[in-house]
Amino acid sequence: NAGVMQNPRHLVRRRGQEARLRCSPMKGHSHVYWYRQLPEEGLKFMVYLQKENIIDESGMPKERFSAEFPKEGPSILRIQQVVRGDSAAYFCASSPTKAHDQPQHFGDGTRLSIL
Amino acid sequence: AQKITQTQPGMFVQEKEAVTLDCTYDTSDPSYGLFWYKQPSSGEMIFLIYQGSYDQQNATEGRYSLNFQKARKSANLVISASQLGDSAMYFCAMREGGATNKLIFGTGTLLAVQP
């Protein structure tokens, strides 16, 4: 499968724990985006990364959330000390360039549930 | 500010008929791209079609076409010959040119295709 790979597909955490969500972009894609989808809502942009660099994090909450895209390995979205309001579907997308005519290809998402 | 508006929360269509899903947008950037994504009940986001702000012709991809009216800032999705498998949420999204590369999504339209 050459698409965007996200894991895990489902993640359950207790309040106060840490959640780590992984995303491997499509082969040849160096631009990665994270979005969050709350129930019954559209996707909201969180962060845009290009290998080892955060380009735009205007949608990231100021505390507890961080993202990285190391030179080797997948992109990681990390949520520390999770709260009930973090329950959502988290989608990763990738594109080969930053050109605005390039579609972003999405993974299947990680459904995060906080108990 | 950039904004995408989808005014139809839900729609019904008979199998084999055509359906139009509405999308209007607001941006002050002359360079932008418009995208439609499909989200079936299984949750993944599937890219359908793209329209660039400078494209002279309406985009088409198989049974999907985009009715792009730039002066009215609308980018409606037309699905011809609806199939039962078209039942899903449909999201309109916009990406502006420039440094930012994020997609702004509408709230979606839930399409139900009836036999």
PDB file of N, CA, C and O in Angstrom, chain A residues 12-79:
ATOM      1  N   VAL A  12      -6.967   4.292  22.682  1.00  0.00           N
ATOM      2  CA  VAL A  12      -7.721   4.619  23.886  1.00  0.00           C
ATOM      3  C   VAL A  12      -6.728   5.003  24.981  1.00  0.00           C
ATOM      4  O   VAL A  12      -5.763   4.282  25.220  1.00  0.00           O
ATOM      5  N   ARG A  13      -6.965   6.122  25.609  1.00  0.00           N
ATOM      6  CA  ARG A  13      -6.112   6.589  26.699  1.00  0.00           C
ATOM      7  C   ARG A  13      -6.983   7.068  27.853  1.00  0.00           C
ATOM      8  O   ARG A  13      -8.117   7.511  27.664  1.00  0.00           O
ATOM      9  N   ARG A  14      -6.422   7.009  29.058  1.00  0.00           N
ATOM     10  CA  ARG A  14      -7.063   7.582  30.229  1.00  0.00           C
ATOM     11  C   ARG A  14      -6.600   9.027  30.369  1.00  0.00           C
ATOM     12  O   ARG A  14      -5.506   9.398  29.925  1.00  0.00           O
ATOM     13  N   ARG A  15      -7.436   9.804  31.004  1.00  0.00           N
ATOM     14  CA  ARG A  15      -7.076  11.204  31.251  1.00  0.00           C
ATOM     15  C   ARG A  15      -5.717  11.292  31.939  1.00  0.00           C
ATOM     16  O   ARG A  15      -5.431  10.540  32.872  1.00  0.00           O
ATOM     17  N   GLY A  16      -4.881  12.189  31.451  1.00  0.00           N
ATOM     18  CA  GLY A  16      -3.560  12.378  32.035  1.00  0.00           C
ATOM     19  C   GLY A  16      -2.449  11.606  31.342  1.00  0.00           C
ATOM     20  O   GLY A  16      -1.265  11.916  31.555  1.00  0.00           O
ATOM     21  N   GLN A  17      -2.799  10.623  30.528  1.00  0.00           N
ATOM     22  CA  GLN A  17      -1.787   9.855  29.821  1.00  0.00           C
ATOM     23  C   GLN A  17      -1.319  10.608  28.578  1.00  0.00           C
ATOM     24  O   GLN A  17      -1.849  11.660  28.215  1.00  0.00           O
ATOM     25  N   GLU A  18      -0.343  10.033  27.910  1.00  0.00           N
ATOM     26  CA  GLU A  18       0.177  10.604  26.669  1.00  0.00           C
ATOM     27  C   GLU A  18      -0.333   9.799  25.480  1.00  0.00           C
ATOM     28  O   GLU A  18      -0.469   8.578  25.561  1.00  0.00           O
ATOM     29  N   ALA A  19      -0.604  10.501  24.380  1.00  0.00           N
ATOM     30  CA  ALA A  19      -0.992   9.836  23.127  1.00  0.00           C
ATOM     31  C   ALA A  19       0.038  10.178  22.055  1.00  0.00           C
ATOM     32  O   ALA A  19       0.420  11.352  21.906  1.00  0.00           O
ATOM     33  N   ARG A  20       0.500   9.157  21.351  1.00  0.00           N
ATOM     34  CA  ARG A  20       1.439   9.356  20.242  1.00  0.00           C
ATOM     35  C   ARG A  20       0.827   8.777  18.984  1.00  0.00           C
ATOM     36  O   ARG A  20       0.546   7.585  18.920  1.00  0.00           O
ATOM     37  N   LEU A  21       0.652   9.636  17.997  1.00  0.00           N
ATOM     38  CA  LEU A  21       0.043   9.236  16.738  1.00  0.00           C
ATOM     39  C   LEU A  21       1.106   9.312  15.647  1.00  0.00           C
ATOM     40  O   LEU A  21       1.844  10.294  15.567  1.00  0.00           O
ATOM     41  N   ARG A  22       1.160   8.287  14.818  1.00  0.00           N
ATOM     42  CA  ARG A  22       2.213   8.194  13.813  1.00  0.00           C
ATOM     43  C   ARG A  22       1.661   8.316  12.408  1.00  0.00           C
ATOM     44  O   ARG A  22       0.550   7.863  12.131  1.00  0.00           O
ATOM     45  N   CYS A  23       2.469   8.873  11.538  1.00  0.00           N
ATOM     46  CA  CYS A  23       2.058   9.069  10.149  1.00  0.00           C
ATOM     47  C   CYS A  23       3.259   8.892   9.235  1.00  0.00           C
ATOM     48  O   CYS A  23       4.257   9.611   9.371  1.00  0.00           O
ATOM     49  N   SER A  24       3.156   7.958   8.304  1.00  0.00           N
ATOM     50  CA  SER A  24       4.169   7.813   7.258  1.00  0.00           C
ATOM     51  C   SER A  24       3.584   8.327   5.960  1.00  0.00           C
ATOM     52  O   SER A  24       2.573   7.802   5.482  1.00  0.00           O
ATOM     53  N   PRO A  25       4.177   9.378   5.384  1.00  0.00           N
ATOM     54  CA  PRO A  25       3.606   9.961   4.163  1.00  0.00           C
ATOM     55  C   PRO A  25       3.780   9.023   2.973  1.00  0.00           C
ATOM     56  O   PRO A  25       4.486   8.021   3.042  1.00  0.00           O
ATOM     57  N   MET A  26       3.105   9.388   1.888  1.00  0.00           N
ATOM     58  CA  MET A  26       3.280   8.633   0.650  1.00  0.00           C
ATOM     59  C   MET A  26       4.730   8.745   0.194  1.00  0.00           C
ATOM     60  O   MET A  26       5.404   9.747   0.463  1.00  0.00           O
ATOM     61  N   LYS A  27       5.185   7.741  -0.498  1.00  0.00           N
ATOM     62  CA  LYS A  27       6.562   7.720  -0.995  1.00  0.00           C
ATOM     63  C   LYS A  27       6.795   8.936  -1.885  1.00  0.00           C
ATOM     64  O   LYS A  27       5.973   9.249  -2.762  1.00  0.00           O
ATOM     65  N   GLY A  28       7.879   9.643  -1.617  1.00  0.00           N
ATOM     66  CA  GLY A  28       8.200  10.820  -2.422  1.00  0.00           C
ATOM     67  C   GLY A  28       7.577  12.106  -1.910  1.00  0.00           C
ATOM     68  O   GLY A  28       7.833  13.179  -2.450  1.00  0.00           O
ATOM     69  N   HIS A  29       6.752  12.015  -0.883  1.00  0.00           N
ATOM     70  CA  HIS A  29       6.113  13.205  -0.311  1.00  0.00           C
ATOM     71  C   HIS A  29       6.921  13.693   0.897  1.00  0.00           C
ATOM     72  O   HIS A  29       7.173  12.923   1.820  1.00  0.00           O
ATOM     73  N   SER A  30       7.271  14.972   0.875  1.00  0.00           N
ATOM     74  CA  SER A  30       8.046  15.503   1.996  1.00  0.00           C
ATOM     75  C   SER A  30       7.263  16.535   2.805  1.00  0.00           C
ATOM     76  O   SER A  30       7.811  17.136   3.726  1.00  0.00           O
ATOM     77  N   HIS A  31       6.002  16.749   2.437  1.00  0.00           N
ATOM     78  CA  HIS A  31       5.165  17.721   3.142  1.00  0.00           C
ATOM     79  C   HIS A  31       4.063  16.960   3.869  1.00  0.00           C
ATOM     80  O   HIS A  31       3.346  16.172   3.257  1.00  0.00           O
ATOM     81  N   VAL A  32       3.949  17.203   5.162  1.00  0.00           N
ATOM     82  CA  VAL A  32       2.991  16.484   6.010  1.00  0.00           C
ATOM     83  C   VAL A  32       2.112  17.480   6.752  1.00  0.00           C
ATOM     84  O   VAL A  32       2.594  18.529   7.204  1.00  0.00           O
ATOM     85  N   TYR A  33       0.853  17.140   6.856  1.00  0.00           N
ATOM     86  CA  TYR A  33      -0.138  17.995   7.513  1.00  0.00           C
ATOM     87  C   TYR A  33      -0.910  17.143   8.501  1.00  0.00           C
ATOM     88  O   TYR A  33      -1.229  15.990   8.217  1.00  0.00           O
ATOM     89  N   TRP A  34      -1.270  17.740   9.630  1.00  0.00           N
ATOM     90  CA  TRP A  34      -2.146  17.085  10.596  1.00  0.00           C
ATOM     91  C   TRP A  34      -3.425  17.897  10.732  1.00  0.00           C
ATOM     92  O   TRP A  34      -3.388  19.138  10.823  1.00  0.00           O
ATOM     93  N   TYR A  35      -4.551  17.168  10.777  1.00  0.00           N
ATOM     94  CA  TYR A  35      -5.867  17.777  10.956  1.00  0.00           C
ATOM     95  C   TYR A  35      -6.602  17.024  12.060  1.00  0.00           C
ATOM     96  O   TYR A  35      -6.367  15.832  12.290  1.00  0.00           O
ATOM     97  N   ARG A  36      -7.538  17.730  12.688  1.00  0.00           N
ATOM     98  CA  ARG A  36      -8.370  17.110  13.717  1.00  0.00           C
ATOM     99  C   ARG A  36      -9.827  17.241  13.296  1.00  0.00           C
ATOM    100  O   ARG A  36     -10.246  18.305  12.823  1.00  0.00           O
ATOM    101  N   GLN A  37     -10.570  16.159  13.497  1.00  0.00           N
ATOM    102  CA  GLN A  37     -12.002  16.181  13.187  1.00  0.00           C
ATOM    103  C   GLN A  37     -12.778  15.796  14.434  1.00  0.00           C
ATOM    104  O   GLN A  37     -12.732  14.647  14.885  1.00  0.00           O
ATOM    105  N   LEU A  38     -13.503  16.769  14.981  1.00  0.00           N
ATOM    106  CA  LEU A  38     -14.393  16.495  16.098  1.00  0.00           C
ATOM    107  C   LEU A  38     -15.677  15.879  15.560  1.00  0.00           C
ATOM    108  O   LEU A  38     -16.016  16.082  14.384  1.00  0.00           O
ATOM    109  N   PRO A  39     -16.423  15.152  16.388  1.00  0.00           N
ATOM    110  CA  PRO A  39     -17.658  14.517  15.912  1.00  0.00           C
ATOM    111  C   PRO A  39     -18.593  15.514  15.249  1.00  0.00           C
ATOM    112  O   PRO A  39     -18.783  16.630  15.749  1.00  0.00           O
ATOM    113  N   GLU A  40     -19.139  15.130  14.124  1.00  0.00           N
ATOM    114  CA  GLU A  40     -20.133  15.938  13.384  1.00  0.00           C
ATOM    115  C   GLU A  40     -19.542  17.231  12.826  1.00  0.00           C
ATOM    116  O   GLU A  40     -20.276  18.165  12.507  1.00  0.00           O
ATOM    117  N   GLU A  41     -18.236  17.332  12.713  1.00  0.00           N
ATOM    118  CA  GLU A  41     -17.627  18.557  12.192  1.00  0.00           C
ATOM    119  C   GLU A  41     -16.676  18.247  11.039  1.00  0.00           C
ATOM    120  O   GLU A  41     -16.320  17.094  10.792  1.00  0.00           O
ATOM    121  N   GLY A  42     -16.274  19.307  10.336  1.00  0.00           N
ATOM    122  CA  GLY A  42     -15.267  19.172   9.299  1.00  0.00           C
ATOM    123  C   GLY A  42     -13.876  19.124   9.916  1.00  0.00           C
ATOM    124  O   GLY A  42     -13.696  19.242  11.126  1.00  0.00           O
ATOM    125  N   LEU A  43     -12.891  18.922   9.050  1.00  0.00           N
ATOM    126  CA  LEU A  43     -11.513  18.846   9.529  1.00  0.00           C
ATOM    127  C   LEU A  43     -10.951  20.237   9.808  1.00  0.00           C
ATOM    128  O   LEU A  43     -11.212  21.184   9.054  1.00  0.00           O
ATOM    129  N   LYS A  44     -10.173  20.325  10.865  1.00  0.00           N
ATOM    130  CA  LYS A  44      -9.526  21.587  11.223  1.00  0.00           C
ATOM    131  C   LYS A  44      -8.011  21.395  11.172  1.00  0.00           C
ATOM    132  O   LYS A  44      -7.478  20.466  11.776  1.00  0.00           O
ATOM    133  N   PHE A  45      -7.342  22.301  10.475  1.00  0.00           N
ATOM    134  CA  PHE A  45      -5.892  22.246  10.337  1.00  0.00           C
ATOM    135  C   PHE A  45      -5.207  22.408  11.691  1.00  0.00           C
ATOM    136  O   PHE A  45      -5.620  23.241  12.516  1.00  0.00           O
ATOM    137  N   MET A  46      -4.156  21.617  11.888  1.00  0.00           N
ATOM    138  CA  MET A  46      -3.370  21.756  13.108  1.00  0.00           C
ATOM    139  C   MET A  46      -1.954  22.258  12.806  1.00  0.00           C
ATOM    140  O   MET A  46      -1.530  23.290  13.297  1.00  0.00           O
ATOM    141  N   VAL A  47      -1.219  21.485  11.962  1.00  0.00           N
ATOM    142  CA  VAL A  47       0.185  21.793  11.763  1.00  0.00           C
ATOM    143  C   VAL A  47       0.643  21.279  10.406  1.00  0.00           C
ATOM    144  O   VAL A  47       0.117  20.299   9.901  1.00  0.00           O
ATOM    145  N   TYR A  48       1.629  21.993   9.842  1.00  0.00           N
ATOM    146  CA  TYR A  48       2.219  21.641   8.547  1.00  0.00           C
ATOM    147  C   TYR A  48       3.719  21.524   8.752  1.00  0.00           C
ATOM    148  O   TYR A  48       4.357  22.442   9.276  1.00  0.00           O
ATOM    149  N   LEU A  49       4.268  20.382   8.351  1.00  0.00           N
ATOM    150  CA  LEU A  49       5.688  20.133   8.544  1.00  0.00           C
ATOM    151  C   LEU A  49       6.319  19.711   7.224  1.00  0.00           C
ATOM    152  O   LEU A  49       5.689  19.075   6.387  1.00  0.00           O
ATOM    153  N   GLN A  50       7.580  20.084   7.090  1.00  0.00           N
ATOM    154  CA  GLN A  50       8.386  19.584   5.995  1.00  0.00           C
ATOM    155  C   GLN A  50       9.694  19.117   6.607  1.00  0.00           C
ATOM    156  O   GLN A  50      10.312  19.882   7.348  1.00  0.00           O
ATOM    157  N   LYS A  51      10.124  17.956   6.240  1.00  0.00           N
ATOM    158  CA  LYS A  51      11.244  17.258   6.864  1.00  0.00           C
ATOM    159  C   LYS A  51      12.044  18.109   7.862  1.00  0.00           C
ATOM    160  O   LYS A  51      12.721  19.068   7.491  1.00  0.00           O
ATOM    161  N   GLU A  52      11.930  17.743   9.127  1.00  0.00           N
ATOM    162  CA  GLU A  52      12.657  18.342  10.253  1.00  0.00           C
ATOM    163  C   GLU A  52      12.224  19.779  10.562  1.00  0.00           C
ATOM    164  O   GLU A  52      12.784  20.388  11.474  1.00  0.00           O
ATOM    165  N   ASN A  53      11.294  20.330   9.835  1.00  0.00           N
ATOM    166  CA  ASN A  53      10.898  21.721  10.072  1.00  0.00           C
ATOM    167  C   ASN A  53       9.386  21.842  10.255  1.00  0.00           C
ATOM    168  O   ASN A  53       8.617  21.229   9.524  1.00  0.00           O
ATOM    169  N   ILE A  54       8.996  22.651  11.226  1.00  0.00           N
ATOM    170  CA  ILE A  54       7.596  23.027  11.362  1.00  0.00           C
ATOM    171  C   ILE A  54       7.392  24.311  10.569  1.00  0.00           C
ATOM    172  O   ILE A  54       8.021  25.330  10.848  1.00  0.00           O
ATOM    173  N   ILE A  55       6.522  24.244   9.565  1.00  0.00           N
ATOM    174  CA  ILE A  55       6.317  25.401   8.688  1.00  0.00           C
ATOM    175  C   ILE A  55       5.176  26.282   9.195  1.00  0.00           C
ATOM    176  O   ILE A  55       5.259  27.509   9.170  1.00  0.00           O
ATOM    177  N   ASP A  56       4.099  25.646   9.642  1.00  0.00           N
ATOM    178  CA  ASP A  56       2.918  26.391  10.088  1.00  0.00           C
ATOM    179  C   ASP A  56       2.261  25.596  11.205  1.00  0.00           C
ATOM    180  O   ASP A  56       1.826  24.474  10.974  1.00  0.00           O
ATOM    181  N   GLU A  57       2.236  26.152  12.400  1.00  0.00           N
ATOM    182  CA  GLU A  57       1.582  25.462  13.511  1.00  0.00           C
ATOM    183  C   GLU A  57       0.460  26.322  14.074  1.00  0.00           C
ATOM    184  O   GLU A  57       0.131  26.245  15.259  1.00  0.00           O
ATOM    185  N   SER A  58      -0.143  27.112  13.202  1.00  0.00           N
ATOM    186  CA  SER A  58      -1.162  28.058  13.650  1.00  0.00           C
ATOM    187  C   SER A  58      -2.411  27.390  14.211  1.00  0.00           C
ATOM    188  O   SER A  58      -3.174  28.007  14.937  1.00  0.00           O
ATOM    189  N   GLY A  59      -2.632  26.123  13.888  1.00  0.00           N
ATOM    190  CA  GLY A  59      -3.814  25.420  14.379  1.00  0.00           C
ATOM    191  C   GLY A  59      -3.544  24.537  15.599  1.00  0.00           C
ATOM    192  O   GLY A  59      -4.468  23.877  16.090  1.00  0.00           O
ATOM    193  N   MET A  60      -2.345  24.554  16.086  1.00  0.00           N
ATOM    194  CA  MET A  60      -2.003  23.695  17.227  1.00  0.00           C
ATOM    195  C   MET A  60      -2.369  24.390  18.529  1.00  0.00           C
ATOM    196  O   MET A  60      -2.051  25.575  18.720  1.00  0.00           O
ATOM    197  N   PRO A  61      -3.014  23.666  19.452  1.00  0.00           N
ATOM    198  CA  PRO A  61      -3.206  24.234  20.786  1.00  0.00           C
ATOM    199  C   PRO A  61      -1.847  24.601  21.383  1.00  0.00           C
ATOM    200  O   PRO A  61      -0.836  23.954  21.110  1.00  0.00           O
ATOM    201  N   LYS A  62      -1.840  25.648  22.188  1.00  0.00           N
ATOM    202  CA  LYS A  62      -0.573  26.177  22.703  1.00  0.00           C
ATOM    203  C   LYS A  62       0.098  25.239  23.691  1.00  0.00           C
ATOM    204  O   LYS A  62       1.321  25.227  23.818  1.00  0.00           O
ATOM    205  N   GLU A  63      -0.668  24.433  24.372  1.00  0.00           N
ATOM    206  CA  GLU A  63      -0.103  23.547  25.382  1.00  0.00           C
ATOM    207  C   GLU A  63      -0.443  22.098  25.066  1.00  0.00           C
ATOM    208  O   GLU A  63      -1.429  21.797  24.415  1.00  0.00           O
ATOM    209  N   ARG A  64       0.392  21.215  25.482  1.00  0.00           N
ATOM    210  CA  ARG A  64       0.221  19.753  25.508  1.00  0.00           C
ATOM    211  C   ARG A  64       0.391  19.108  24.141  1.00  0.00           C
ATOM    212  O   ARG A  64       0.608  17.906  24.071  1.00  0.00           O
ATOM    213  N   PHE A  65       0.295  19.855  23.056  1.00  0.00           N
ATOM    214  CA  PHE A  65       0.388  19.283  21.708  1.00  0.00           C
ATOM    215  C   PHE A  65       1.743  19.634  21.088  1.00  0.00           C
ATOM    216  O   PHE A  65       2.209  20.775  21.180  1.00  0.00           O
ATOM    217  N   SER A  66       2.341  18.646  20.432  1.00  0.00           N
ATOM    218  CA  SER A  66       3.569  18.896  19.687  1.00  0.00           C
ATOM    219  C   SER A  66       3.619  17.963  18.491  1.00  0.00           C
ATOM    220  O   SER A  66       2.966  16.909  18.477  1.00  0.00           O
ATOM    221  N   ALA A  67       4.385  18.356  17.490  1.00  0.00           N
ATOM    222  CA  ALA A  67       4.518  17.526  16.285  1.00  0.00           C
ATOM    223  C   ALA A  67       5.952  17.579  15.810  1.00  0.00           C
ATOM    224  O   ALA A  67       6.655  18.587  16.002  1.00  0.00           O
ATOM    225  N   GLU A  68       6.370  16.494  15.187  1.00  0.00           N
ATOM    226  CA  GLU A  68       7.697  16.440  14.599  1.00  0.00           C
ATOM    227  C   GLU A  68       7.668  15.583  13.353  1.00  0.00           C
ATOM    228  O   GLU A  68       6.803  14.723  13.180  1.00  0.00           O
ATOM    229  N   PHE A  69       8.632  15.829  12.493  1.00  0.00           N
ATOM    230  CA  PHE A  69       8.799  15.054  11.272  1.00  0.00           C
ATOM    231  C   PHE A  69      10.298  14.899  11.069  1.00  0.00           C
ATOM    232  O   PHE A  69      10.932  15.695  10.384  1.00  0.00           O
ATOM    233  N   PRO A  70      10.881  13.873  11.707  1.00  0.00           N
ATOM    234  CA  PRO A  70      12.335  13.728  11.678  1.00  0.00           C
ATOM    235  C   PRO A  70      12.848  13.341  10.296  1.00  0.00           C
ATOM    236  O   PRO A  70      12.091  12.918   9.422  1.00  0.00           O
ATOM    237  N   LYS A  71      14.148  13.466  10.147  1.00  0.00           N
ATOM    238  CA  LYS A  71      14.780  13.135   8.864  1.00  0.00           C
ATOM    239  C   LYS A  71      14.509  11.681   8.490  1.00  0.00           C
ATOM    240  O   LYS A  71      14.269  11.359   7.324  1.00  0.00           O
ATOM    241  N   GLU A  72      14.546  10.815   9.472  1.00  0.00           N
ATOM    242  CA  GLU A  72      14.233   9.402   9.253  1.00  0.00           C
ATOM    243  C   GLU A  72      13.024   9.038  10.093  1.00  0.00           C
ATOM    244  O   GLU A  72      12.936   9.427  11.248  1.00  0.00           O
ATOM    245  N   GLY A  73      12.102   8.293   9.521  1.00  0.00           N
ATOM    246  CA  GLY A  73      10.966   7.824  10.294  1.00  0.00           C
ATOM    247  C   GLY A  73       9.714   8.645  10.084  1.00  0.00           C
ATOM    248  O   GLY A  73       9.717   9.656   9.352  1.00  0.00           O
ATOM    249  N   PRO A  74       8.633   8.218  10.743  1.00  0.00           N
ATOM    250  CA  PRO A  74       7.335   8.862  10.503  1.00  0.00           C
ATOM    251  C   PRO A  74       7.211  10.196  11.217  1.00  0.00           C
ATOM    252  O   PRO A  74       8.005  10.539  12.105  1.00  0.00           O
ATOM    253  N   SER A  75       6.187  10.931  10.835  1.00  0.00           N
ATOM    254  CA  SER A  75       5.815  12.120  11.589  1.00  0.00           C
ATOM    255  C   SER A  75       5.040  11.670  12.831  1.00  0.00           C
ATOM    256  O   SER A  75       4.298  10.689  12.793  1.00  0.00           O
ATOM    257  N   ILE A  76       5.244  12.379  13.927  1.00  0.00           N
ATOM    258  CA  ILE A  76       4.592  12.039  15.189  1.00  0.00           C
ATOM    259  C   ILE A  76       3.799  13.255  15.680  1.00  0.00           C
ATOM    260  O   ILE A  76       4.332  14.372  15.735  1.00  0.00           O
ATOM    261  N   LEU A  77       2.543  13.011  16.031  1.00  0.00           N
ATOM    262  CA  LEU A  77       1.753  14.016  16.751  1.00  0.00           C
ATOM    263  C   LEU A  77       1.638  13.521  18.180  1.00  0.00           C
ATOM    264  O   LEU A  77       1.161  12.403  18.425  1.00  0.00           O
ATOM    265  N   ARG A  78       2.077  14.332  19.105  1.00  0.00           N
ATOM    266  CA  ARG A  78       2.134  13.937  20.513  1.00  0.00           C
ATOM    267  C   ARG A  78       1.205  14.813  21.325  1.00  0.00           C
ATOM    268  O   ARG A  78       1.243  16.051  21.224  1.00  0.00           O
ATOM    269  N   ILE A  79       0.364  14.164  22.119  1.00  0.00           N
ATOM    270  CA  ILE A  79      -0.539  14.891  23.006  1.00  0.00           C
ATOM    271  C   ILE A  79      -0.229  14.446  24.430  1.00  0.00           C
ATOM    272  O   ILE A  79      -0.390  13.277  24.783  1.00  0.00           O
TER     273      ILE A  79
END
